[in-house]
mmCIF file of C-alpha atoms and ligand atoms in Angstrom:
data_model
loop_
_atom_site.group_PDB
_atom_site.id
_atom_site.type_symbol
_atom_site.label_atom_id
_atom_site.label_comp_id
_atom_site.label_asym_id
_atom_site.label_seq_id
_atom_site.Cartn_x
_atom_site.Cartn_y
_atom_site.Cartn_z
ATOM 1 C CA MET A 1 0.000 0.000 0.000
ATOM 2 C CA LEU A 2 1.295 3.467 -0.871
ATOM 3 C CA ARG A 3 0.527 4.647 2.665
ATOM 4 C CA ASP A 4 2.910 1.999 4.082
ATOM 5 C CA ASP A 5 5.585 2.825 1.509
ATOM 6 C CA VAL A 6 5.466 6.500 2.467
ATOM 7 C CA LEU A 7 5.591 5.567 6.151
ATOM 8 C CA MET A 8 8.589 3.334 5.507
ATOM 9 C CA ILE A 9 10.501 6.238 3.943
ATOM 10 C CA LEU A 10 9.599 8.629 6.742
ATOM 11 C CA CYS A 11 10.474 6.082 9.445
ATOM 12 C CA THR A 12 13.967 5.508 8.121
ATOM 13 C CA HIS A 13 14.897 9.197 7.800
ATOM 14 C CA GLU A 14 15.503 11.665 10.530
ATOM 15 C CA GLY A 15 14.384 15.195 9.754
ATOM 16 C CA TYR A 16 12.566 16.338 6.630
ATOM 17 C CA PHE A 17 12.200 14.391 3.411
ATOM 18 C CA SER A 18 10.999 16.166 0.301
ATOM 19 C CA GLY A 19 7.597 15.261 -1.159
ATOM 20 C CA ALA A 20 9.100 15.415 -4.669
ATOM 21 C CA GLU A 21 11.760 12.873 -3.725
ATOM 22 C CA ILE A 22 9.162 10.562 -2.159
ATOM 23 C CA SER A 23 6.996 10.708 -5.287
ATOM 24 C CA ARG A 24 10.053 10.077 -7.486
ATOM 25 C CA ARG A 25 11.156 7.076 -5.411
ATOM 26 C CA LEU A 26 7.722 5.516 -5.350
ATOM 27 C CA GLY A 27 6.840 6.420 -8.949
ATOM 28 C CA VAL A 28 3.613 8.204 -7.979
ATOM 29 C CA THR A 29 2.315 11.768 -8.187
ATOM 30 C CA ARG A 30 2.864 14.433 -5.511
ATOM 31 C CA MET A 31 -0.892 14.392 -4.979
ATOM 32 C CA ALA A 32 -0.795 10.659 -4.220
ATOM 33 C CA VAL A 33 1.966 11.263 -1.652
ATOM 34 C CA SER A 34 -0.018 14.051 -0.062
ATOM 35 C CA ASN A 35 -3.109 11.790 0.147
ATOM 36 C CA ALA A 36 -1.019 9.039 1.742
ATOM 37 C CA VAL A 37 0.293 11.523 4.321
ATOM 38 C CA ARG A 38 -3.294 12.568 5.079
ATOM 39 C CA ALA A 39 -4.294 8.913 5.565
ATOM 40 C CA LEU A 40 -1.340 8.393 7.910
ATOM 41 C CA ARG A 41 -2.320 11.448 9.951
ATOM 42 C CA ASP A 42 -5.878 10.094 10.167
ATOM 43 C CA ASP A 43 -4.332 6.922 11.635
ATOM 44 C CA GLY A 44 -2.582 8.906 14.351
ATOM 45 C CA TYR A 45 0.861 9.551 12.834
ATOM 46 C CA GLU A 46 2.150 13.049 13.558
ATOM 47 C CA ILE A 47 3.693 14.324 10.324
ATOM 48 C CA ASP A 48 4.948 17.892 9.883
ATOM 49 C CA ALA A 49 4.801 19.405 6.409
ATOM 50 C CA VAL A 50 6.943 22.463 5.617
ATOM 51 C CA THR A 51 7.125 24.158 2.225
ATOM 52 C CA ASN A 52 10.450 23.567 0.439
ATOM 53 C CA ARG A 53 11.554 21.047 3.081
ATOM 54 C CA GLY A 54 8.983 18.273 2.867
ATOM 55 C CA TYR A 55 7.625 15.895 5.482
ATOM 56 C CA CYS A 56 8.943 14.875 8.866
ATOM 57 C CA LEU A 57 7.621 12.079 11.074
ATOM 58 C CA ARG A 58 7.277 13.404 14.634
ATOM 59 C CA GLY A 59 5.291 10.699 16.363
ATOM 60 C CA THR A 60 3.652 7.346 15.813
ATOM 61 C CA PRO A 61 0.355 6.099 17.246
ATOM 62 C CA GLY A 62 2.161 3.282 19.064
ATOM 63 C CA ARG A 63 0.600 0.467 17.052
ATOM 64 C CA LEU A 64 2.674 -2.086 15.218
ATOM 65 C CA THR A 65 2.121 -1.538 11.500
ATOM 66 C CA GLN A 66 3.322 -3.058 8.230
ATOM 67 C CA GLY A 67 5.032 0.165 7.163
ATOM 68 C CA GLU A 68 6.965 0.566 10.412
ATOM 69 C CA VAL A 69 8.078 -3.072 10.628
ATOM 70 C CA CYS A 70 9.160 -3.130 6.971
ATOM 71 C CA ALA A 71 11.072 0.122 7.407
ATOM 72 C CA PHE A 72 13.580 -1.829 9.486
ATOM 73 C CA LEU A 73 13.816 -4.801 7.104
ATOM 74 C CA PRO A 74 15.855 -5.211 3.925
ATOM 75 C CA GLU A 75 13.729 -4.737 0.818
ATOM 76 C CA GLN A 76 13.897 -8.382 -0.272
ATOM 77 C CA ARG A 77 12.350 -9.580 3.033
ATOM 78 C CA ARG A 78 9.343 -7.260 3.032
ATOM 79 C CA ALA A 79 7.102 -9.166 0.597
ATOM 80 C CA LEU A 80 6.750 -12.103 2.987
ATOM 81 C CA VAL A 81 5.832 -10.097 6.075
ATOM 82 C CA ARG A 82 2.153 -9.496 6.896
ATOM 83 C CA CYS A 83 1.305 -7.221 9.773
ATOM 84 C CA PHE A 84 -2.183 -7.163 11.317
ATOM 85 C CA ASP A 85 -3.663 -4.633 13.682
ATOM 86 C CA SER A 86 -5.771 -7.369 15.240
ATOM 87 C CA ILE A 87 -6.050 -11.083 14.463
ATOM 88 C CA ASP A 88 -7.225 -14.225 16.288
ATOM 89 C CA SER A 89 -3.761 -15.799 16.469
ATOM 90 C CA THR A 90 -0.756 -15.411 14.179
ATOM 91 C CA ASN A 91 -0.076 -19.153 14.550
ATOM 92 C CA SER A 92 -3.645 -20.037 13.514
ATOM 93 C CA TYR A 93 -3.403 -17.597 10.604
ATOM 94 C CA LEU A 94 -0.200 -19.151 9.267
ATOM 95 C CA LYS A 95 -1.576 -22.666 9.681
ATOM 96 C CA ARG A 96 -4.592 -21.647 7.565
ATOM 97 C CA GLU A 97 -2.281 -20.022 4.999
ATOM 98 C CA ALA A 98 -0.004 -23.076 4.982
ATOM 99 C CA MET A 99 -2.978 -25.244 4.007
ATOM 100 C CA GLN A 100 -3.519 -22.931 1.028
ATOM 101 C CA GLY A 101 0.120 -23.384 -0.057
ATOM 102 C CA ALA A 102 1.751 -20.312 1.524
ATOM 103 C CA PRO A 103 5.534 -20.222 1.031
ATOM 104 C CA HIS A 104 8.395 -20.946 3.394
ATOM 105 C CA GLY A 105 9.419 -17.788 5.236
ATOM 106 C CA LEU A 106 5.988 -16.157 5.433
ATOM 107 C CA CYS A 107 5.837 -14.170 8.632
ATOM 108 C CA ALA A 108 2.731 -12.891 10.427
ATOM 109 C CA VAL A 109 2.936 -10.130 13.016
ATOM 110 C CA ALA A 110 0.082 -8.677 15.061
ATOM 111 C CA ASN A 111 -0.437 -5.645 17.228
ATOM 112 C CA GLU A 112 -3.094 -7.620 19.108
ATOM 113 C CA GLN A 113 -4.372 -11.209 19.211
ATOM 114 C CA THR A 114 -7.955 -11.960 20.223
ATOM 115 C CA ALA A 115 -7.395 -15.706 20.623
ATOM 116 C CA GLY A 116 -3.660 -16.024 21.286
ATOM 117 C CA ARG A 117 -2.623 -19.562 22.176
ATOM 118 C CA GLY A 118 0.081 -20.776 24.550
ATOM 119 C CA ARG A 119 1.517 -24.213 25.212
ATOM 120 C CA SER A 120 -0.543 -27.046 26.718
ATOM 121 C CA GLY A 121 -3.777 -25.547 25.373
ATOM 122 C CA ARG A 122 -3.496 -22.414 27.517
ATOM 123 C CA ASP A 123 -4.561 -18.941 26.382
ATOM 124 C CA PHE A 124 -1.838 -16.417 25.714
ATOM 125 C CA ARG A 125 -2.715 -12.878 26.792
ATOM 126 C CA SER A 126 -2.014 -10.692 23.767
ATOM 127 C CA ALA A 127 -3.029 -7.123 24.617
ATOM 128 C CA ALA A 128 -2.874 -4.396 21.966
ATOM 129 C CA ASP A 129 -0.049 -1.861 21.662
ATOM 130 C CA CYS A 130 2.422 -3.403 24.098
ATOM 131 C CA GLY A 131 3.627 -6.830 22.940
ATOM 132 C CA ILE A 132 4.960 -8.510 19.812
ATOM 133 C CA TYR A 133 3.009 -11.508 18.511
ATOM 134 C CA LEU A 134 4.931 -13.047 15.661
ATOM 135 C CA SER A 135 4.799 -16.343 13.783
ATOM 136 C CA LEU A 136 7.054 -17.743 11.092
ATOM 137 C CA LEU A 137 6.088 -20.421 8.589
ATOM 138 C CA LEU A 138 8.835 -22.881 7.703
ATOM 139 C CA ARG A 139 8.774 -25.765 5.274
ATOM 140 C CA PRO A 140 11.860 -27.807 6.148
ATOM 141 C CA ARG A 141 12.572 -30.898 4.097
ATOM 142 C CA CYS A 142 13.136 -33.327 6.938
ATOM 143 C CA ALA A 143 11.460 -35.916 9.129
ATOM 144 C CA PRO A 144 9.094 -34.484 11.796
ATOM 145 C CA MET A 145 11.440 -35.640 14.595
ATOM 146 C CA GLU A 146 14.318 -33.683 13.094
ATOM 147 C CA ALA A 147 12.340 -30.451 13.371
ATOM 148 C CA ALA A 148 12.244 -30.840 17.163
ATOM 149 C CA THR A 149 15.391 -28.765 17.690
ATOM 150 C CA LEU A 150 13.929 -25.778 15.824
ATOM 151 C CA THR A 151 12.121 -24.349 18.860
ATOM 152 C CA SER A 152 15.284 -24.191 20.963
ATOM 153 C CA HIS A 153 17.097 -22.564 18.066
ATOM 154 C CA ALA A 154 14.268 -20.026 17.759
ATOM 155 C CA ALA A 155 14.541 -19.200 21.473
ATOM 156 C CA VAL A 156 18.246 -18.438 21.023
ATOM 157 C CA ALA A 157 17.509 -16.287 17.959
ATOM 158 C CA VAL A 158 14.898 -14.245 19.839
ATOM 159 C CA CYS A 159 17.319 -13.755 22.758
ATOM 160 C CA GLN A 160 19.941 -12.477 20.309
ATOM 161 C CA ALA A 161 17.464 -9.980 18.822
ATOM 162 C CA ILE A 162 16.247 -8.700 22.201
ATOM 163 C CA ASP A 163 19.788 -8.351 23.552
ATOM 164 C CA ARG A 164 20.949 -6.503 20.446
ATOM 165 C CA VAL A 165 18.048 -4.050 20.242
ATOM 166 C CA CYS A 166 17.483 -3.512 23.971
ATOM 167 C CA GLY A 167 21.024 -3.927 25.291
ATOM 168 C CA CYS A 168 20.006 -6.476 27.900
ATOM 169 C CA GLU A 169 20.980 -10.039 28.807
ATOM 170 C CA THR A 170 18.207 -12.548 28.347
ATOM 171 C CA GLY A 171 18.365 -16.185 29.349
ATOM 172 C CA ILE A 172 16.380 -19.323 28.607
ATOM 173 C CA LYS A 173 14.365 -21.420 31.021
ATOM 174 C CA TRP A 174 14.417 -24.972 29.675
ATOM 175 C CA THR A 175 12.869 -25.619 27.277
ATOM 176 C CA ASN A 176 12.178 -22.314 25.623
ATOM 177 C CA ASP A 177 10.791 -19.541 27.823
ATOM 178 C CA ILE A 178 12.854 -16.382 27.628
ATOM 179 C CA LEU A 179 13.631 -14.694 30.928
ATOM 180 C CA LEU A 180 14.886 -11.292 31.915
ATOM 181 C CA ASN A 181 15.836 -10.828 35.579
ATOM 182 C CA GLU A 182 14.327 -14.270 36.189
ATOM 183 C CA ARG A 183 10.901 -13.176 34.917
ATOM 184 C CA LYS A 184 9.279 -14.664 31.826
ATOM 185 C CA ILE A 185 9.119 -12.062 29.075
ATOM 186 C CA CYS A 186 8.587 -14.369 26.099
ATOM 187 C CA GLY A 187 7.043 -17.733 25.264
ATOM 188 C CA THR A 188 7.205 -19.902 22.155
ATOM 189 C CA LEU A 189 4.621 -22.215 20.631
ATOM 190 C CA THR A 190 5.744 -24.421 17.746
ATOM 191 C CA GLU A 191 3.150 -26.338 15.729
ATOM 192 C CA LEU A 192 3.818 -28.967 13.074
ATOM 193 C CA THR A 193 1.462 -30.086 10.348
ATOM 194 C CA LEU A 194 1.894 -33.405 8.589
ATOM 195 C CA GLU A 195 0.741 -34.512 5.175
ATOM 196 C CA GLY A 196 -2.386 -36.661 5.536
ATOM 197 C CA GLU A 197 -1.364 -39.652 3.474
ATOM 198 C CA THR A 198 2.378 -39.893 3.922
ATOM 199 C CA ALA A 199 2.707 -38.329 7.420
ATOM 200 C CA ALA A 200 5.646 -36.356 5.981
ATOM 201 C CA LEU A 201 6.343 -32.962 7.501
ATOM 202 C CA ASP A 202 4.325 -30.317 5.676
ATOM 203 C CA SER A 203 4.967 -27.181 7.704
ATOM 204 C CA VAL A 204 6.308 -25.820 10.954
ATOM 205 C CA VAL A 205 4.847 -22.671 12.488
ATOM 206 C CA ILE A 206 6.972 -21.082 15.195
ATOM 207 C CA GLY A 207 4.976 -18.564 17.241
ATOM 208 C CA ILE A 208 6.614 -16.116 19.597
ATOM 209 C CA GLY A 209 4.955 -13.775 22.059
ATOM 210 C CA VAL A 210 7.099 -11.092 23.691
ATOM 211 C CA ASN A 211 6.006 -8.798 26.516
ATOM 212 C CA VAL A 212 7.647 -5.575 25.405
ATOM 213 C CA ASN A 213 6.197 -2.365 26.816
ATOM 214 C CA ASN A 214 3.680 -3.835 29.287
ATOM 215 C CA ARG A 215 3.592 -2.249 32.721
ATOM 216 C CA MET A 216 3.476 -4.537 35.738
ATOM 217 C CA MET A 217 -0.119 -3.469 36.424
ATOM 218 C CA ASP A 218 -1.080 -4.824 32.968
ATOM 219 C CA PHE A 219 -0.451 -8.358 34.258
ATOM 220 C CA PRO A 220 -3.060 -10.137 36.369
ATOM 221 C CA LEU A 221 -2.109 -10.362 40.041
ATOM 222 C CA GLU A 222 -1.345 -14.057 39.940
ATOM 223 C CA LEU A 223 1.281 -13.555 37.205
ATOM 224 C CA ARG A 224 3.081 -10.556 38.677
ATOM 225 C CA GLU A 225 5.629 -12.611 40.579
ATOM 226 C CA LYS A 226 6.768 -14.557 37.523
ATOM 227 C CA ALA A 227 5.989 -12.463 34.450
ATOM 228 C CA GLY A 228 7.600 -9.275 33.258
ATOM 229 C CA SER A 229 8.244 -7.238 30.164
ATOM 230 C CA ILE A 230 11.316 -5.607 28.693
ATOM 231 C CA PHE A 231 9.922 -2.293 29.949
ATOM 232 C CA SER A 232 9.202 -3.534 33.477
ATOM 233 C CA GLU A 233 12.715 -4.957 33.770
ATOM 234 C CA THR A 234 14.798 -2.262 32.102
ATOM 235 C CA GLY A 235 12.667 0.886 32.285
ATOM 236 C CA GLN A 236 13.068 1.476 28.549
ATOM 237 C CA THR A 237 10.184 1.861 26.119
ATOM 238 C CA VAL A 238 11.189 -0.252 23.160
ATOM 239 C CA ASN A 239 10.478 0.494 19.494
ATOM 240 C CA ARG A 240 8.448 -2.641 18.761
ATOM 241 C CA ALA A 241 8.785 -2.317 14.983
ATOM 242 C CA LYS A 242 12.565 -2.299 15.280
ATOM 243 C CA LEU A 243 12.552 -5.297 17.623
ATOM 244 C CA THR A 244 10.108 -7.177 15.379
ATOM 245 C CA ALA A 245 12.391 -6.667 12.380
ATOM 246 C CA ALA A 246 15.419 -7.772 14.413
ATOM 247 C CA MET A 247 13.542 -10.915 15.472
ATOM 248 C CA ILE A 248 12.638 -11.737 11.867
ATOM 249 C CA GLU A 249 16.248 -11.304 10.760
ATOM 250 C CA ALA A 250 17.581 -13.362 13.671
ATOM 251 C CA LEU A 251 15.064 -16.142 12.929
ATOM 252 C CA ASP A 252 16.040 -16.130 9.253
ATOM 253 C CA ALA A 253 19.734 -16.407 10.172
ATOM 254 C CA MET A 254 18.888 -19.165 12.638
ATOM 255 C CA TYR A 255 17.059 -21.163 9.980
ATOM 256 C CA ALA A 256 19.929 -20.796 7.514
ATOM 257 C CA ALA A 257 22.302 -22.201 10.159
ATOM 258 C CA TRP A 258 19.863 -24.947 11.232
ATOM 259 C CA GLU A 259 19.428 -26.133 7.631
ATOM 260 C CA HIS A 260 23.091 -27.087 7.579
ATOM 261 C CA ASP A 261 23.407 -28.242 11.162
ATOM 262 C CA ARG A 262 20.446 -29.308 13.327
ATOM 263 C CA PHE A 263 22.489 -28.452 16.432
ATOM 264 C CA ALA A 264 24.061 -25.214 15.204
ATOM 265 C CA TYR A 265 22.918 -23.217 18.255
ATOM 266 C CA LEU A 266 23.475 -25.929 20.890
ATOM 267 C CA GLN A 267 26.427 -24.163 22.515
ATOM 268 C CA GLN A 268 24.628 -20.814 22.516
ATOM 269 C CA TYR A 269 21.581 -22.514 24.011
ATOM 270 C CA ARG A 270 23.742 -24.061 26.743
ATOM 271 C CA ASP A 271 25.351 -20.699 27.469
ATOM 272 C CA ARG A 272 21.936 -19.088 27.916
ATOM 273 C CA CYS A 273 20.157 -21.897 29.760
ATOM 274 C CA LEU A 274 19.403 -20.638 33.268
ATOM 275 C CA THR A 275 17.837 -23.900 34.465
ATOM 276 C CA VAL A 276 21.170 -25.740 34.749
ATOM 277 C CA GLY A 277 22.469 -25.817 38.315
ATOM 278 C CA ARG A 278 18.983 -25.182 39.762
ATOM 279 C CA GLU A 279 16.708 -27.366 41.833
ATOM 280 C CA VAL A 280 13.714 -28.263 39.704
ATOM 281 C CA ARG A 281 10.409 -30.019 40.039
ATOM 282 C CA VAL A 282 9.797 -32.562 37.268
ATOM 283 C CA LEU A 283 6.121 -33.041 36.403
ATOM 284 C CA ARG A 284 5.164 -36.102 34.396
ATOM 285 C CA GLY A 285 1.386 -36.435 34.342
ATOM 286 C CA ASP A 286 0.382 -36.520 38.024
ATOM 287 C CA HIS A 287 3.822 -37.636 39.089
ATOM 288 C CA VAL A 288 6.106 -35.025 40.684
ATOM 289 C CA ARG A 289 9.810 -35.499 41.515
ATOM 290 C CA ASP A 290 12.426 -33.058 42.692
ATOM 291 C CA ALA A 291 15.798 -33.054 40.991
ATOM 292 C CA LEU A 292 18.908 -31.012 40.327
ATOM 293 C CA ALA A 293 19.343 -29.834 36.723
ATOM 294 C CA GLN A 294 22.815 -30.928 35.599
ATOM 295 C CA SER A 295 23.293 -29.925 31.987
ATOM 296 C CA VAL A 296 21.717 -29.559 28.558
ATOM 297 C CA ALA A 297 22.243 -32.824 26.680
ATOM 298 C CA GLU A 298 23.385 -33.199 23.062
ATOM 299 C CA ASP A 299 19.759 -33.362 21.912
ATOM 300 C CA PHE A 300 18.659 -30.267 23.916
ATOM 301 C CA GLY A 301 17.138 -32.539 26.604
ATOM 302 C CA LEU A 302 17.631 -31.600 30.254
ATOM 303 C CA ARG A 303 19.937 -33.894 32.223
ATOM 304 C CA VAL A 304 18.770 -34.119 35.854
ATOM 305 C CA ARG A 305 19.871 -35.994 38.981
ATOM 306 C CA TYR A 306 17.313 -37.165 41.552
ATOM 307 C CA ALA A 307 17.885 -37.328 45.316
ATOM 308 C CA ASP A 308 18.513 -41.092 45.106
ATOM 309 C CA GLY A 309 21.440 -40.455 42.760
ATOM 310 C CA THR A 310 19.761 -41.678 39.578
ATOM 311 C CA GLU A 311 20.023 -39.520 36.488
ATOM 312 C CA GLU A 312 17.759 -39.004 33.522
ATOM 313 C CA THR A 313 17.600 -36.903 30.364
ATOM 314 C CA LEU A 314 14.232 -35.188 30.132
ATOM 315 C CA ASN A 315 12.547 -34.705 26.821
ATOM 316 C CA ALA A 316 10.606 -31.484 26.274
ATOM 317 C CA GLY A 317 7.501 -33.196 24.957
ATOM 318 C CA GLU A 318 6.983 -35.555 27.899
ATOM 319 C CA VAL A 319 7.655 -33.483 31.038
ATOM 320 C CA THR A 320 7.263 -30.009 32.453
ATOM 321 C CA VAL A 321 9.962 -28.538 34.641
ATOM 322 C CA ARG A 322 9.236 -25.926 37.284
ATOM 323 C CA GLY A 323 11.691 -24.167 39.507
ATOM 324 C CA LYS A 324 11.586 -25.351 43.106
ATOM 325 C CA ASN A 325 12.415 -21.893 44.371
ATOM 326 C CA GLY A 326 11.136 -18.941 42.367
ATOM 327 C CA TYR A 327 10.476 -19.108 38.657
ATOM 328 C CA ILE A 328 13.500 -20.813 37.207
HETATM 329 C C1 BTN B 1 3.705 -20.067 25.973
HETATM 330 O O1 BTN B 1 4.449 -19.395 26.693
HETATM 331 O O2 BTN B 1 2.886 -20.875 26.443
HETATM 332 C C2 BTN B 1 3.796 -19.894 24.483
HETATM 333 C C3 BTN B 1 3.175 -18.604 24.039
HETATM 334 C C4 BTN B 1 3.252 -18.392 22.535
HETATM 335 C C5 BTN B 1 2.495 -17.158 22.109
HETATM 336 C C6 BTN B 1 2.715 -16.818 20.670
HETATM 337 S S1 BTN B 1 2.150 -15.189 20.299
HETATM 338 C C7 BTN B 1 2.337 -15.484 18.598
HETATM 339 C C8 BTN B 1 1.834 -16.891 18.351
HETATM 340 N N1 BTN B 1 0.409 -16.904 18.178
HETATM 341 C C9 BTN B 1 -0.220 -17.579 19.148
HETATM 342 O O3 BTN B 1 -1.450 -17.749 19.220
HETATM 343 N N2 BTN B 1 0.680 -18.058 20.010
HETATM 344 C C10 BTN B 1 2.034 -17.708 19.645
#
């Protein structure tokens, strides 16, 4: 949309940008540019217009939009990014699109989700204007089991993006919750679809929800001890469009590495895994056992030792691990 193209230009330039230059770059008339600017203002963008100088973006409405996200992405990536003001769930959207033949690399981003989904069938709170709700569609050519390491790789990629853009140090709670100051700021939900007849892997949708600019009072009371946002932990209001773009680029780089080596990020995952060395509670169905987390195994499983001295490598799909003391 022309409106998004104009926004993209204004987002990536500080100061004034001439209307003539915008119309030349986009191959449209000055009138079309002026109409696009009017539409952007109607949407809440503050844009100054000064004769002989052009337009200058002074303020944004605080929503995550296609134009703003794409402004931070290289041109060749933009075509496969779809940004929604509000959607049921970016994972559900990509699964529907995948069934219609959508390509590898398609990315869905939302400013709000009305039916965001978390792991184990839980809801994922996805309030407008404060978080990032992002899903990536992948079509790896491999057996379903081989795709199991993708989620841990994605967690590392998201940590890299957050650390780079926000200057903080995130860690991972096994298996793939991202923590800042021991509070969960990000969760990941990966969903696989298989071909009906052959049971071959058809698509993988990796969904990531980041609490970015939420204030503590935005969280329900029962979550306040364990949940946080980048804002609540660092005091900085983060440009969500910039962080979204950084996440997309980090996920793309992750996939390129994973294609060649299914364990490419194992060492980085180990370095970031905060669960190791902690006392944990292992939940398997109704059965609960306390253990000490020893290490991250070669297959990203969690190696634990029980009080009786026996050891076991836990597999993400079959158990849940909770910290015995505090969140981790
Ligand atoms: C969890 O912590 O339980 C996982 C949360 C995953 C939430 C993300 S937000 C984007 C994508 N769309 C969804 O409906 N869920 C994932």
